[in-house]
PDB file of C-alpha atoms and ligand atoms in Angstrom:
ATOM      1  CA  MET A   1     155.720  59.214  36.085  1.00 94.00           C
ATOM      2  CA  LEU A   2     158.044  56.409  37.064  1.00 97.00           C
ATOM      3  CA  LEU A   3     161.303  58.177  36.392  1.00 98.00           C
ATOM      4  CA  SER A   4     162.368  61.533  35.113  1.00 98.00           C
ATOM      5  CA  ALA A   5     165.832  62.864  34.522  1.00 98.00           C
ATOM      6  CA  ASP A   6     166.541  66.501  33.761  1.00 97.00           C
ATOM      7  CA  GLY A   7     169.630  68.335  32.610  1.00 98.00           C
ATOM      8  CA  LEU A   8     171.976  65.430  33.320  1.00 98.00           C
ATOM      9  CA  THR A   9     175.551  66.325  32.522  1.00 98.00           C
ATOM     10  CA  LYS A  10     178.518  64.080  33.225  1.00 98.00           C
ATOM     11  CA  ARG A  11     182.106  65.207  32.802  1.00 98.00           C
ATOM     12  CA  PHE A  12     185.119  62.992  33.234  1.00 97.00           C
ATOM     13  CA  GLY A  13     187.944  65.492  33.553  1.00 94.00           C
ATOM     14  CA  GLY A  14     187.863  67.282  30.200  1.00 91.00           C
ATOM     15  CA  VAL A  15     185.573  64.726  28.540  1.00 95.00           C
ATOM     16  CA  VAL A  16     181.883  65.605  28.392  1.00 97.00           C
ATOM     17  CA  ALA A  17     180.268  62.156  28.261  1.00 98.00           C
ATOM     18  CA  LEU A  18     176.746  63.532  28.552  1.00 98.00           C
ATOM     19  CA  SER A  19     175.335  67.020  28.244  1.00 98.00           C
ATOM     20  CA  GLY A  20     171.898  68.171  29.406  1.00 98.00           C
ATOM     21  CA  TYR A  21     170.354  64.734  29.005  1.00 98.00           C
ATOM     22  CA  GLY A  22     166.716  64.223  29.910  1.00 98.00           C
ATOM     23  CA  ILE A  23     164.092  61.483  29.780  1.00 98.00           C
ATOM     24  CA  SER A  24     160.610  60.889  31.193  1.00 98.00           C
ATOM     25  CA  VAL A  25     159.584  57.283  31.659  1.00 98.00           C
ATOM     26  CA  GLN A  26     155.947  56.296  32.221  1.00 98.00           C
ATOM     27  CA  SER A  27     155.015  52.997  33.840  1.00 97.00           C
ATOM     28  CA  GLY A  28     154.684  50.237  31.259  1.00 97.00           C
ATOM     29  CA  GLU A  29     156.885  51.742  28.561  1.00 97.00           C
ATOM     30  CA  LEU A  30     159.486  49.792  26.602  1.00 97.00           C
ATOM     31  CA  ILE A  31     161.936  52.428  25.400  1.00 98.00           C
ATOM     32  CA  GLY A  32     164.878  51.926  23.068  1.00 97.00           C
ATOM     33  CA  LEU A  33     167.948  54.071  23.705  1.00 97.00           C
ATOM     34  CA  ILE A  34     170.208  54.080  20.698  1.00 95.00           C
ATOM     35  CA  GLY A  35     173.256  55.909  19.465  1.00 93.00           C
ATOM     36  CA  PRO A  36     176.622  55.203  17.876  1.00 91.00           C
ATOM     37  CA  ASN A  37     179.510  53.915  19.972  1.00 90.00           C
ATOM     38  CA  GLY A  38     180.699  56.543  22.415  1.00 94.00           C
ATOM     39  CA  ALA A  39     177.371  58.426  22.253  1.00 96.00           C
ATOM     40  CA  GLY A  40     176.886  58.268  26.039  1.00 97.00           C
ATOM     41  CA  LYS A  41     174.407  55.366  26.376  1.00 97.00           C
ATOM     42  CA  THR A  42     176.234  53.492  29.130  1.00 97.00           C
ATOM     43  CA  THR A  43     176.799  56.777  30.926  1.00 98.00           C
ATOM     44  CA  VAL A  44     173.008  57.305  30.931  1.00 98.00           C
ATOM     45  CA  LEU A  45     172.512  53.857  32.462  1.00 97.00           C
ATOM     46  CA  ASN A  46     175.266  54.417  35.018  1.00 97.00           C
ATOM     47  CA  LEU A  47     173.610  57.681  36.068  1.00 98.00           C
ATOM     48  CA  LEU A  48     170.083  56.231  36.184  1.00 98.00           C
ATOM     49  CA  THR A  49     171.286  53.398  38.445  1.00 97.00           C
ATOM     50  CA  GLY A  50     173.433  55.502  40.778  1.00 97.00           C
ATOM     51  CA  VAL A  51     176.670  53.827  39.673  1.00 96.00           C
ATOM     52  CA  ILE A  52     178.035  57.304  38.973  1.00 97.00           C
ATOM     53  CA  ARG A  53     176.813  60.728  40.083  1.00 97.00           C
ATOM     54  CA  PRO A  54     175.890  63.478  37.648  1.00 98.00           C
ATOM     55  CA  THR A  55     178.042  66.588  37.436  1.00 98.00           C
ATOM     56  CA  GLU A  56     174.762  68.466  36.976  1.00 98.00           C
ATOM     57  CA  GLY A  57     171.081  67.632  36.783  1.00 98.00           C
ATOM     58  CA  ARG A  58     168.600  65.586  38.750  1.00 98.00           C
ATOM     59  CA  ILE A  59     166.905  62.196  38.820  1.00 98.00           C
ATOM     60  CA  VAL A  60     163.419  61.734  40.249  1.00 98.00           C
ATOM     61  CA  VAL A  61     161.966  58.253  40.817  1.00 97.00           C
ATOM     62  CA  SER A  62     158.290  57.860  41.763  1.00 95.00           C
ATOM     63  CA  GLY A  63     158.180  61.484  42.835  1.00 96.00           C
ATOM     64  CA  GLN A  64     161.313  61.375  44.971  1.00 96.00           C
ATOM     65  CA  ASP A  65     164.526  63.159  44.080  1.00 97.00           C
ATOM     66  CA  ILE A  66     167.248  60.550  44.470  1.00 97.00           C
ATOM     67  CA  THR A  67     170.080  62.446  42.761  1.00 97.00           C
ATOM     68  CA  GLY A  68     173.415  61.560  44.349  1.00 95.00           C
ATOM     69  CA  TRP A  69     172.092  58.522  46.221  1.00 96.00           C
ATOM     70  CA  ARG A  70     174.133  55.335  46.340  1.00 94.00           C
ATOM     71  CA  ALA A  71     173.519  52.541  43.830  1.00 94.00           C
ATOM     72  CA  ASP A  72     171.970  50.182  46.419  1.00 91.00           C
ATOM     73  CA  ARG A  73     169.353  52.806  47.184  1.00 93.00           C
ATOM     74  CA  PHE A  74     168.486  53.040  43.474  1.00 95.00           C
ATOM     75  CA  THR A  75     168.033  49.248  43.590  1.00 92.00           C
ATOM     76  CA  ALA A  76     165.805  49.585  46.637  1.00 91.00           C
ATOM     77  CA  ARG A  77     163.694  52.136  44.728  1.00 94.00           C
ATOM     78  CA  GLY A  78     163.078  49.516  42.046  1.00 94.00           C
ATOM     79  CA  ILE A  79     165.730  50.190  39.420  1.00 96.00           C
ATOM     80  CA  ALA A  80     167.734  47.240  38.085  1.00 95.00           C
ATOM     81  CA  ARG A  81     170.132  46.795  35.194  1.00 94.00           C
ATOM     82  CA  THR A  82     172.388  44.492  33.287  1.00 93.00           C
ATOM     83  CA  PHE A  83     175.865  45.368  32.068  1.00 90.00           C
ATOM     84  CA  GLN A  84     177.343  45.658  28.593  1.00 86.00           C
ATOM     85  CA  ASN A  85     180.048  43.229  29.716  1.00 87.00           C
ATOM     86  CA  ILE A  86     178.420  40.271  31.443  1.00 88.00           C
ATOM     87  CA  ARG A  87     178.978  40.332  35.186  1.00 90.00           C
ATOM     88  CA  LEU A  88     177.959  36.961  36.580  1.00 94.00           C
ATOM     89  CA  PHE A  89     179.495  35.050  39.454  1.00 94.00           C
ATOM     90  CA  ARG A  90     181.341  32.789  37.038  1.00 95.00           C
ATOM     91  CA  ASP A  91     181.994  29.916  39.436  1.00 95.00           C
ATOM     92  CA  LEU A  92     178.528  29.861  40.980  1.00 96.00           C
ATOM     93  CA  SER A  93     175.697  27.891  39.428  1.00 96.00           C
ATOM     94  CA  VAL A  94     173.072  29.534  37.268  1.00 97.00           C
ATOM     95  CA  LEU A  95     170.534  29.170  40.092  1.00 96.00           C
ATOM     96  CA  GLU A  96     172.924  30.579  42.705  1.00 95.00           C
ATOM     97  CA  ASN A  97     173.475  33.639  40.548  1.00 95.00           C
ATOM     98  CA  VAL A  98     169.750  34.360  40.722  1.00 95.00           C
ATOM     99  CA  THR A  99     169.215  33.437  44.389  1.00 93.00           C
ATOM    100  CA  ALA A 100     172.166  35.661  45.363  1.00 90.00           C
ATOM    101  CA  ALA A 101     170.136  38.588  44.038  1.00 87.00           C
ATOM    102  CA  LEU A 102     167.014  37.320  45.833  1.00 85.00           C
ATOM    103  CA  HIS A 103     168.975  37.437  49.097  1.00 76.00           C
ATOM    104  CA  LEU A 104     169.608  41.126  48.510  1.00 70.00           C
ATOM    105  CA  ARG A 105     165.892  41.734  48.395  1.00 64.00           C
ATOM    106  CA  HIS A 106     164.314  39.095  50.636  1.00 59.00           C
ATOM    107  CA  GLY A 107     167.191  37.807  52.734  1.00 56.00           C
ATOM    108  CA  PRO A 108     166.206  36.845  56.296  1.00 54.00           C
ATOM    109  CA  GLY A 109     169.098  38.943  57.601  1.00 56.00           C
ATOM    110  CA  LEU A 110     172.345  37.798  59.080  1.00 53.00           C
ATOM    111  CA  ALA A 111     171.226  36.719  62.576  1.00 56.00           C
ATOM    112  CA  PRO A 112     168.591  34.119  61.561  1.00 55.00           C
ATOM    113  CA  THR A 113     170.914  32.786  58.865  1.00 57.00           C
ATOM    114  CA  VAL A 114     173.897  32.378  61.204  1.00 57.00           C
ATOM    115  CA  LEU A 115     171.681  30.790  63.868  1.00 59.00           C
ATOM    116  CA  ALA A 116     170.091  28.539  61.199  1.00 65.00           C
ATOM    117  CA  LEU A 117     166.616  29.438  62.442  1.00 64.00           C
ATOM    118  CA  PRO A 118     163.590  27.803  60.766  1.00 69.00           C
ATOM    119  CA  SER A 119     162.570  31.202  59.418  1.00 70.00           C
ATOM    120  CA  ALA A 120     165.866  31.367  57.520  1.00 71.00           C
ATOM    121  CA  ARG A 121     165.384  27.860  56.123  1.00 73.00           C
ATOM    122  CA  ARG A 122     161.846  28.678  54.975  1.00 72.00           C
ATOM    123  CA  ALA A 123     163.105  31.837  53.305  1.00 73.00           C
ATOM    124  CA  GLU A 124     165.821  29.797  51.558  1.00 76.00           C
ATOM    125  CA  HIS A 125     163.251  27.319  50.156  1.00 78.00           C
ATOM    126  CA  GLY A 126     161.136  30.196  48.918  1.00 82.00           C
ATOM    127  CA  MET A 127     164.112  31.743  47.164  1.00 87.00           C
ATOM    128  CA  VAL A 128     165.067  28.523  45.402  1.00 91.00           C
ATOM    129  CA  ALA A 129     161.491  28.151  44.155  1.00 91.00           C
ATOM    130  CA  ARG A 130     161.435  31.757  42.992  1.00 92.00           C
ATOM    131  CA  GLY A 131     164.853  31.288  41.370  1.00 94.00           C
ATOM    132  CA  TYR A 132     163.532  28.367  39.318  1.00 95.00           C
ATOM    133  CA  GLU A 133     160.488  30.419  38.346  1.00 93.00           C
ATOM    134  CA  LEU A 134     162.666  33.238  37.027  1.00 93.00           C
ATOM    135  CA  LEU A 135     164.927  30.811  35.169  1.00 95.00           C
ATOM    136  CA  GLY A 136     161.790  29.253  33.672  1.00 94.00           C
ATOM    137  CA  LEU A 137     160.921  32.564  32.033  1.00 90.00           C
ATOM    138  CA  PHE A 138     164.100  32.161  30.000  1.00 91.00           C
ATOM    139  CA  ASP A 139     163.895  28.377  29.490  1.00 91.00           C
ATOM    140  CA  LEU A 140     166.908  27.985  31.738  1.00 95.00           C
ATOM    141  CA  ALA A 141     165.461  25.838  34.546  1.00 96.00           C
ATOM    142  CA  ASP A 142     167.169  22.694  33.288  1.00 97.00           C
ATOM    143  CA  GLN A 143     170.513  24.535  33.402  1.00 97.00           C
ATOM    144  CA  ALA A 144     170.030  25.609  37.029  1.00 97.00           C
ATOM    145  CA  HIS A 145     173.007  23.625  38.328  1.00 97.00           C
ATOM    146  CA  ALA A 146     175.401  24.354  35.493  1.00 98.00           C
ATOM    147  CA  ARG A 147     178.370  26.582  36.279  1.00 97.00           C
ATOM    148  CA  ALA A 148     177.441  30.057  34.989  1.00 97.00           C
ATOM    149  CA  ALA A 149     180.663  30.487  32.998  1.00 96.00           C
ATOM    150  CA  ASP A 150     180.071  27.170  31.186  1.00 97.00           C
ATOM    151  CA  LEU A 151     176.889  28.422  29.497  1.00 95.00           C
ATOM    152  CA  PRO A 152     176.999  29.806  25.955  1.00 90.00           C
ATOM    153  CA  TYR A 153     177.269  33.565  25.811  1.00 86.00           C
ATOM    154  CA  GLY A 154     173.636  34.099  24.843  1.00 87.00           C
ATOM    155  CA  GLU A 155     172.426  32.022  27.781  1.00 91.00           C
ATOM    156  CA  GLN A 156     174.663  33.926  30.191  1.00 93.00           C
ATOM    157  CA  ARG A 157     172.964  37.139  29.071  1.00 92.00           C
ATOM    158  CA  LYS A 158     169.599  35.627  29.928  1.00 92.00           C
ATOM    159  CA  VAL A 159     170.863  34.600  33.378  1.00 95.00           C
ATOM    160  CA  GLU A 160     171.918  38.202  33.897  1.00 94.00           C
ATOM    161  CA  ILE A 161     168.435  39.418  33.032  1.00 94.00           C
ATOM    162  CA  ALA A 162     166.852  36.764  35.300  1.00 95.00           C
ATOM    163  CA  ARG A 163     169.122  37.932  38.099  1.00 94.00           C
ATOM    164  CA  ALA A 164     168.146  41.557  37.542  1.00 94.00           C
ATOM    165  CA  LEU A 165     164.459  40.533  37.703  1.00 94.00           C
ATOM    166  CA  ALA A 166     165.068  38.879  41.075  1.00 91.00           C
ATOM    167  CA  THR A 167     165.211  42.305  42.705  1.00 88.00           C
ATOM    168  CA  GLU A 168     161.608  42.860  41.493  1.00 90.00           C
ATOM    169  CA  PRO A 169     162.422  46.038  39.641  1.00 95.00           C
ATOM    170  CA  LYS A 170     159.891  48.624  38.546  1.00 96.00           C
ATOM    171  CA  LEU A 171     162.319  49.700  35.850  1.00 98.00           C
ATOM    172  CA  LEU A 172     164.805  47.404  34.148  1.00 97.00           C
ATOM    173  CA  LEU A 173     167.669  48.825  32.113  1.00 98.00           C
ATOM    174  CA  LEU A 174     169.503  46.554  29.673  1.00 97.00           C
ATOM    175  CA  ASP A 175     172.869  47.665  28.289  1.00 96.00           C
ATOM    176  CA  GLU A 176     173.387  46.197  24.803  1.00 94.00           C
ATOM    177  CA  PRO A 177     171.838  42.829  25.718  1.00 93.00           C
ATOM    178  CA  ALA A 178     172.587  41.394  22.261  1.00 91.00           C
ATOM    179  CA  ALA A 179     176.290  42.268  22.354  1.00 87.00           C
ATOM    180  CA  GLY A 180     178.381  39.279  21.272  1.00 82.00           C
ATOM    181  CA  MET A 181     175.388  37.249  20.063  1.00 87.00           C
ATOM    182  CA  ASN A 182     174.891  35.801  16.603  1.00 87.00           C
ATOM    183  CA  PRO A 183     171.790  36.853  14.624  1.00 88.00           C
ATOM    184  CA  ALA A 184     169.733  33.800  15.668  1.00 87.00           C
ATOM    185  CA  GLU A 185     170.542  34.285  19.366  1.00 87.00           C
ATOM    186  CA  THR A 186     169.785  37.980  18.999  1.00 90.00           C
ATOM    187  CA  ARG A 187     166.335  37.314  17.504  1.00 89.00           C
ATOM    188  CA  ARG A 188     165.501  34.893  20.309  1.00 87.00           C
ATOM    189  CA  LEU A 189     166.685  37.357  22.929  1.00 90.00           C
ATOM    190  CA  MET A 190     164.537  40.135  21.467  1.00 92.00           C
ATOM    191  CA  ASP A 191     161.524  37.789  21.685  1.00 91.00           C
ATOM    192  CA  VAL A 192     162.350  37.057  25.332  1.00 90.00           C
ATOM    193  CA  ILE A 193     162.686  40.755  26.117  1.00 94.00           C
ATOM    194  CA  ARG A 194     159.311  41.447  24.511  1.00 94.00           C
ATOM    195  CA  GLN A 195     157.772  38.543  26.420  1.00 92.00           C
ATOM    196  CA  VAL A 196     159.191  39.652  29.773  1.00 92.00           C
ATOM    197  CA  HIS A 197     157.969  43.190  29.127  1.00 95.00           C
ATOM    198  CA  GLU A 198     154.459  41.946  28.290  1.00 94.00           C
ATOM    199  CA  THR A 199     153.986  39.173  30.861  1.00 90.00           C
ATOM    200  CA  LEU A 200     155.388  41.173  33.785  1.00 91.00           C
ATOM    201  CA  SER A 201     154.144  44.569  32.506  1.00 94.00           C
ATOM    202  CA  LEU A 202     157.672  45.648  33.248  1.00 96.00           C
ATOM    203  CA  THR A 203     158.910  49.096  32.334  1.00 98.00           C
ATOM    204  CA  MET A 204     162.170  48.803  30.428  1.00 98.00           C
ATOM    205  CA  ILE A 205     164.854  50.778  28.668  1.00 98.00           C
ATOM    206  CA  VAL A 206     166.892  48.768  26.186  1.00 97.00           C
ATOM    207  CA  VAL A 207     170.199  50.248  25.066  1.00 97.00           C
ATOM    208  CA  GLU A 208     171.475  49.213  21.664  1.00 92.00           C
ATOM    209  CA  HIS A 209     173.787  50.627  19.031  1.00 84.00           C
ATOM    210  CA  ASP A 210     172.179  48.634  16.213  1.00 81.00           C
ATOM    211  CA  MET A 211     169.141  50.685  15.240  1.00 81.00           C
ATOM    212  CA  SER A 212     167.351  47.869  13.397  1.00 84.00           C
ATOM    213  CA  LEU A 213     167.046  45.685  16.519  1.00 85.00           C
ATOM    214  CA  ILE A 214     165.257  48.361  18.473  1.00 91.00           C
ATOM    215  CA  MET A 215     162.958  49.524  15.718  1.00 88.00           C
ATOM    216  CA  ASN A 216     161.023  46.243  15.812  1.00 89.00           C
ATOM    217  CA  LEU A 217     160.944  46.005  19.596  1.00 94.00           C
ATOM    218  CA  CYS A 218     160.046  49.444  20.893  1.00 96.00           C
ATOM    219  CA  ARG A 219     157.257  51.901  20.246  1.00 94.00           C
ATOM    220  CA  ARG A 220     159.400  54.725  21.553  1.00 97.00           C
ATOM    221  CA  VAL A 221     163.015  55.331  20.678  1.00 96.00           C
ATOM    222  CA  GLN A 222     165.395  57.925  22.016  1.00 97.00           C
ATOM    223  CA  VAL A 223     168.533  58.675  20.034  1.00 96.00           C
ATOM    224  CA  ILE A 224     171.666  60.209  21.507  1.00 96.00           C
ATOM    225  CA  ASN A 225     174.906  61.219  19.884  1.00 95.00           C
ATOM    226  CA  ARG A 226     177.967  62.910  21.385  1.00 95.00           C
ATOM    227  CA  GLY A 227     176.235  63.088  24.743  1.00 97.00           C
ATOM    228  CA  GLU A 228     173.134  64.890  23.491  1.00 97.00           C
ATOM    229  CA  VAL A 229     169.580  63.822  22.710  1.00 97.00           C
ATOM    230  CA  LEU A 230     168.957  63.985  18.963  1.00 96.00           C
ATOM    231  CA  ALA A 231     165.436  62.590  18.794  1.00 96.00           C
ATOM    232  CA  ASP A 232     162.753  60.951  20.925  1.00 97.00           C
ATOM    233  CA  GLY A 233     159.618  59.443  19.431  1.00 97.00           C
ATOM    234  CA  ALA A 234     158.072  56.653  17.375  1.00 96.00           C
ATOM    235  CA  PRO A 235     160.528  54.477  15.423  1.00 94.00           C
ATOM    236  CA  ALA A 236     159.404  55.625  11.967  1.00 93.00           C
ATOM    237  CA  GLU A 237     159.557  59.277  12.987  1.00 94.00           C
ATOM    238  CA  VAL A 238     163.015  58.913  14.537  1.00 94.00           C
ATOM    239  CA  GLN A 239     164.363  56.938  11.590  1.00 91.00           C
ATOM    240  CA  ALA A 240     163.361  59.704   9.192  1.00 92.00           C
ATOM    241  CA  ASP A 241     164.966  62.434  11.307  1.00 94.00           C
ATOM    242  CA  PRO A 242     167.808  64.074   9.336  1.00 93.00           C
ATOM    243  CA  ALA A 243     169.944  64.549  12.471  1.00 92.00           C
ATOM    244  CA  VAL A 244     169.651  60.823  13.256  1.00 92.00           C
ATOM    245  CA  ILE A 245     170.493  59.795   9.705  1.00 90.00           C
ATOM    246  CA  GLU A 246     173.492  62.110   9.722  1.00 89.00           C
ATOM    247  CA  ALA A 247     174.741  60.760  13.065  1.00 86.00           C
ATOM    248  CA  TYR A 248     174.572  57.156  11.863  1.00 81.00           C
ATOM    249  CA  LEU A 249     175.919  57.826   8.366  1.00 72.00           C
ATOM    250  CA  GLY A 250     178.616  60.029   9.882  1.00 72.00           C
ATOM    251  CA  THR A 251     179.968  57.224  12.055  1.00 64.00           C
ATOM    252  CA  ARG A 252     179.743  54.761   9.189  1.00 64.00           C
ATOM    253  CA  ARG A 253     181.705  57.143   6.961  1.00 64.00           C
ATOM    254  CA  ALA A 254     184.288  57.680   9.699  1.00 64.00           C
ATOM    255  CA  ARG A 255     184.675  53.916  10.034  1.00 64.00           C
ATOM    256  CA  ALA A 256     185.039  53.461   6.296  1.00 62.00           C
ATOM    257  CA  HIS A 257     187.908  55.957   6.337  1.00 63.00           C
ATOM    258  CA  ALA A 258     189.561  54.458   9.423  1.00 57.00           C
TER     259      ALA A 258
HETATM  260  N1  ADP B 301     184.947  56.650  33.311  1.00 53.32           N
HETATM  261  C1  ADP B 301     185.179  57.386  32.220  1.00 53.32           C
HETATM  262  N2  ADP B 301     186.250  58.190  32.162  1.00 53.32           N
HETATM  263  C2  ADP B 301     186.488  58.944  31.060  1.00 53.32           C
HETATM  264  N3  ADP B 301     185.699  58.980  29.981  1.00 53.32           N
HETATM  265  C3  ADP B 301     184.616  58.205  29.973  1.00 53.32           C
HETATM  266  C4  ADP B 301     184.287  57.362  31.092  1.00 53.32           C
HETATM  267  N4  ADP B 301     183.140  56.700  30.805  1.00 53.32           N
HETATM  268  C5  ADP B 301     182.772  57.098  29.573  1.00 53.32           C
HETATM  269  N5  ADP B 301     183.651  57.999  29.080  1.00 53.32           N
HETATM  270  C6  ADP B 301     183.564  58.662  27.760  1.00 53.32           C
HETATM  271  O1  ADP B 301     182.264  59.172  27.603  1.00 53.32           O
HETATM  272  C7  ADP B 301     181.783  58.984  26.289  1.00 53.32           C
HETATM  273  C8  ADP B 301     180.495  58.161  26.314  1.00 53.32           C
HETATM  274  O2  ADP B 301     180.795  56.823  26.720  1.00 53.32           O
HETATM  275  P1  ADP B 301     179.694  55.717  26.900  1.00 53.32           P
HETATM  276  O3  ADP B 301     178.622  56.240  27.769  1.00 53.32           O
HETATM  277  O4  ADP B 301     180.388  54.489  27.357  1.00 53.32           O
HETATM  278  O5  ADP B 301     179.168  55.553  25.405  1.00 53.32           O
HETATM  279  P2  ADP B 301     178.295  54.387  24.736  1.00 53.32           P
HETATM  280  O6  ADP B 301     177.809  53.467  25.820  1.00 53.32           O
HETATM  281  O7  ADP B 301     177.201  55.090  24.011  1.00 53.32           O
HETATM  282  O8  ADP B 301     179.196  53.686  23.760  1.00 53.32           O
HETATM  283  C9  ADP B 301     182.911  58.327  25.524  1.00 53.32           C
HETATM  284  O9  ADP B 301     183.637  59.330  24.866  1.00 53.32           O
HETATM  285  C10 ADP B 301     183.732  57.688  26.605  1.00 53.32           C
HETATM  286  O10 ADP B 301     185.085  57.570  26.218  1.00 53.32           O
HETATM  287 MG1   MG B 302     178.021  51.448  26.114  1.00 53.32          MG
END
């Protein structure tokens, strides 16, 4: 078991964002986490990456209980993520965005860098090469020196995923990676996600509110609504679940009346 979470509850004052949430993730899985807006999806990702601490419950990664640890220690245990709102260093180049993350993982440390030792220079060369390799996965190598903020939205999302991969995660969590993309960009991104999952045998959880995107991508789908797990299983099974249908129709009805 790569990761398991049990009984995760998160309260923000009087708001219960998540209630008794649980998931077990085996190495190699590509899991879709879906639910209407406000269901608690981002809260799950924030908890599973140590960005916030659970009010109750526990998180075990590779057999170790890391509940309450700081986010950087989740990263060190092999958990990486992207954000629903893109968080790139806007004024750095595409390549620098990726190598910045490589420094976190493989940096030579401050002393050799400050002293400009050969070991630091060698490490730097290695990181640039690795940065290009990661960008290549997303057909972004020829954009390496572009300013990150100048790329189209869809490309910026890919840079974010490349940067997350730089930390060599065992588990990668993507928060609504297709947000803000047009249908063509979305289809291409889903292909890239599938390809990254297959070529790197990377375990992933992809969060999405649009059910149809996930149904084609993932063999396992977990559905949450109002902070609780409604269903967890194969796409066809989950899609036919009355509670899931009700949750999705319910929000659509509410929107129609709004
Ligand atoms: N920092 C916070 N403070 C207060 N309420 C929050 C906070 N973060 C999330 N919530 C609430 O928790 C619920 C779940 O939010 P979220 O996890 O962002 O949902 P989703 O990502 O599925 O749209 C929402 O009702 C949201 O308003
Ligand atoms: Mg969200």
